[in-house]
Amino acid sequence: MTDHHLVPKSQGRRQGVKLGEIPTVKMCAACQGFLSKTFSNAQLANELNTVEAIREREEVQKFVKWVQKQPLTKGVRVH
C-alpha cells in the first residue's frame, strides 16, 4: 500500500497548498498506477479528489473488479 495524494502534488502546489496539507489515502500500487495512467492531473485534482468520486467512476469500478481476480503478488493480494 502506498499514500495516494487526492490532489496531485503538482496541482496542489499550483493552488498554493503545502505538500503536507494535501490529503492522502492508502491505495495499492496497481490502483494508483491505473489512476495516473487513465486520468490527467487536472481530472484527478478537480473531479476525482475524494475517495467517493474515485469509486463512482465506471472505469475504476471495472478495474477494481478485474484486479480483484488477479493472483496474489508476493503473498499479498493487490486489492
Coordinates of C-alpha atoms in Angstrom, one line a residue:
M1 CA 0.0 0.0 0.0
T2 CA 1.1 3.5 -0.7
D3 CA 0.0 7.0 0.0
H4 CA -2.1 8.5 -2.8
H5 CA -2.5 12.2 -2.8
L6 CA -6.1 13.0 -3.6
V7 CA -4.9 16.2 -5.3
P8 CA -1.8 15.6 -7.3
K9 CA 1.2 17.3 -5.8
S10 CA 1.8 19.5 -8.8
Q11 CA -1.8 20.7 -8.8
G12 CA -1.7 21.3 -5.1
R13 CA 1.4 23.4 -5.4
R14 CA -0.2 25.5 -8.1
Q15 CA -3.1 26.1 -5.8
G16 CA -0.7 27.2 -3.0
V17 CA -1.3 24.1 -0.8
K18 CA 1.7 22.8 1.1
L19 CA 2.6 19.2 0.4
G20 CA 1.9 18.1 3.9
E21 CA -1.6 19.6 3.7
I22 CA -2.7 17.6 0.7
P23 CA -5.0 14.8 1.9
T24 CA -3.8 11.2 1.2
V25 CA -5.4 7.8 1.3
K26 CA -3.8 4.3 1.3
M27 CA -4.0 2.7 -2.1
C28 CA -2.4 -0.3 -3.7
A29 CA 0.2 0.4 -6.3
A30 CA -1.9 -1.2 -9.1
C31 CA -4.8 1.2 -8.4
Q32 CA -2.6 4.2 -8.1
G33 CA -0.9 3.4 -11.4
F34 CA -4.3 2.9 -13.0
L35 CA -5.5 6.3 -11.9
S36 CA -2.3 8.1 -13.1
K37 CA -2.4 6.4 -16.5
T38 CA -6.2 6.8 -17.0
F39 CA -6.8 10.4 -15.8
S40 CA -4.9 13.6 -16.2
N41 CA -3.7 15.5 -13.1
A42 CA -6.3 18.2 -13.8
Q43 CA -9.1 15.5 -13.7
L44 CA -7.7 14.0 -10.5
A45 CA -7.5 17.4 -8.9
N46 CA -10.8 18.7 -10.0
E47 CA -13.1 15.7 -10.5
L48 CA -11.5 12.8 -8.5
N49 CA -10.3 14.4 -5.4
T50 CA -12.3 12.3 -2.9
V51 CA -12.5 8.5 -2.4
E52 CA -16.2 8.7 -3.2
A53 CA -15.6 10.4 -6.5
I54 CA -12.9 7.8 -7.4
R55 CA -15.2 4.9 -6.5
E56 CA -18.1 6.2 -8.6
R57 CA -16.2 6.2 -11.9
E58 CA -17.2 3.3 -14.1
E59 CA -13.6 2.9 -15.3
V60 CA -12.4 2.5 -11.7
Q61 CA -15.2 0.0 -10.9
K62 CA -14.2 -2.1 -13.9
F63 CA -10.5 -2.0 -13.0
V64 CA -11.1 -3.0 -9.3
K65 CA -13.3 -5.8 -10.4
W66 CA -10.6 -7.1 -12.7
V67 CA -7.7 -6.6 -10.2
Q68 CA -9.5 -8.5 -7.5
K69 CA -9.4 -11.6 -9.7
Q70 CA -5.7 -11.4 -10.2
P71 CA -3.4 -13.9 -8.4
L72 CA -1.6 -12.9 -5.2
T73 CA 1.7 -11.0 -5.6
K74 CA 4.5 -11.6 -3.1
G75 CA 1.9 -13.2 -0.8
V76 CA -0.2 -10.1 -0.6
R77 CA -3.4 -9.5 -2.6
V78 CA -3.1 -6.4 -4.7
H79 CA -6.5 -5.1 -3.7

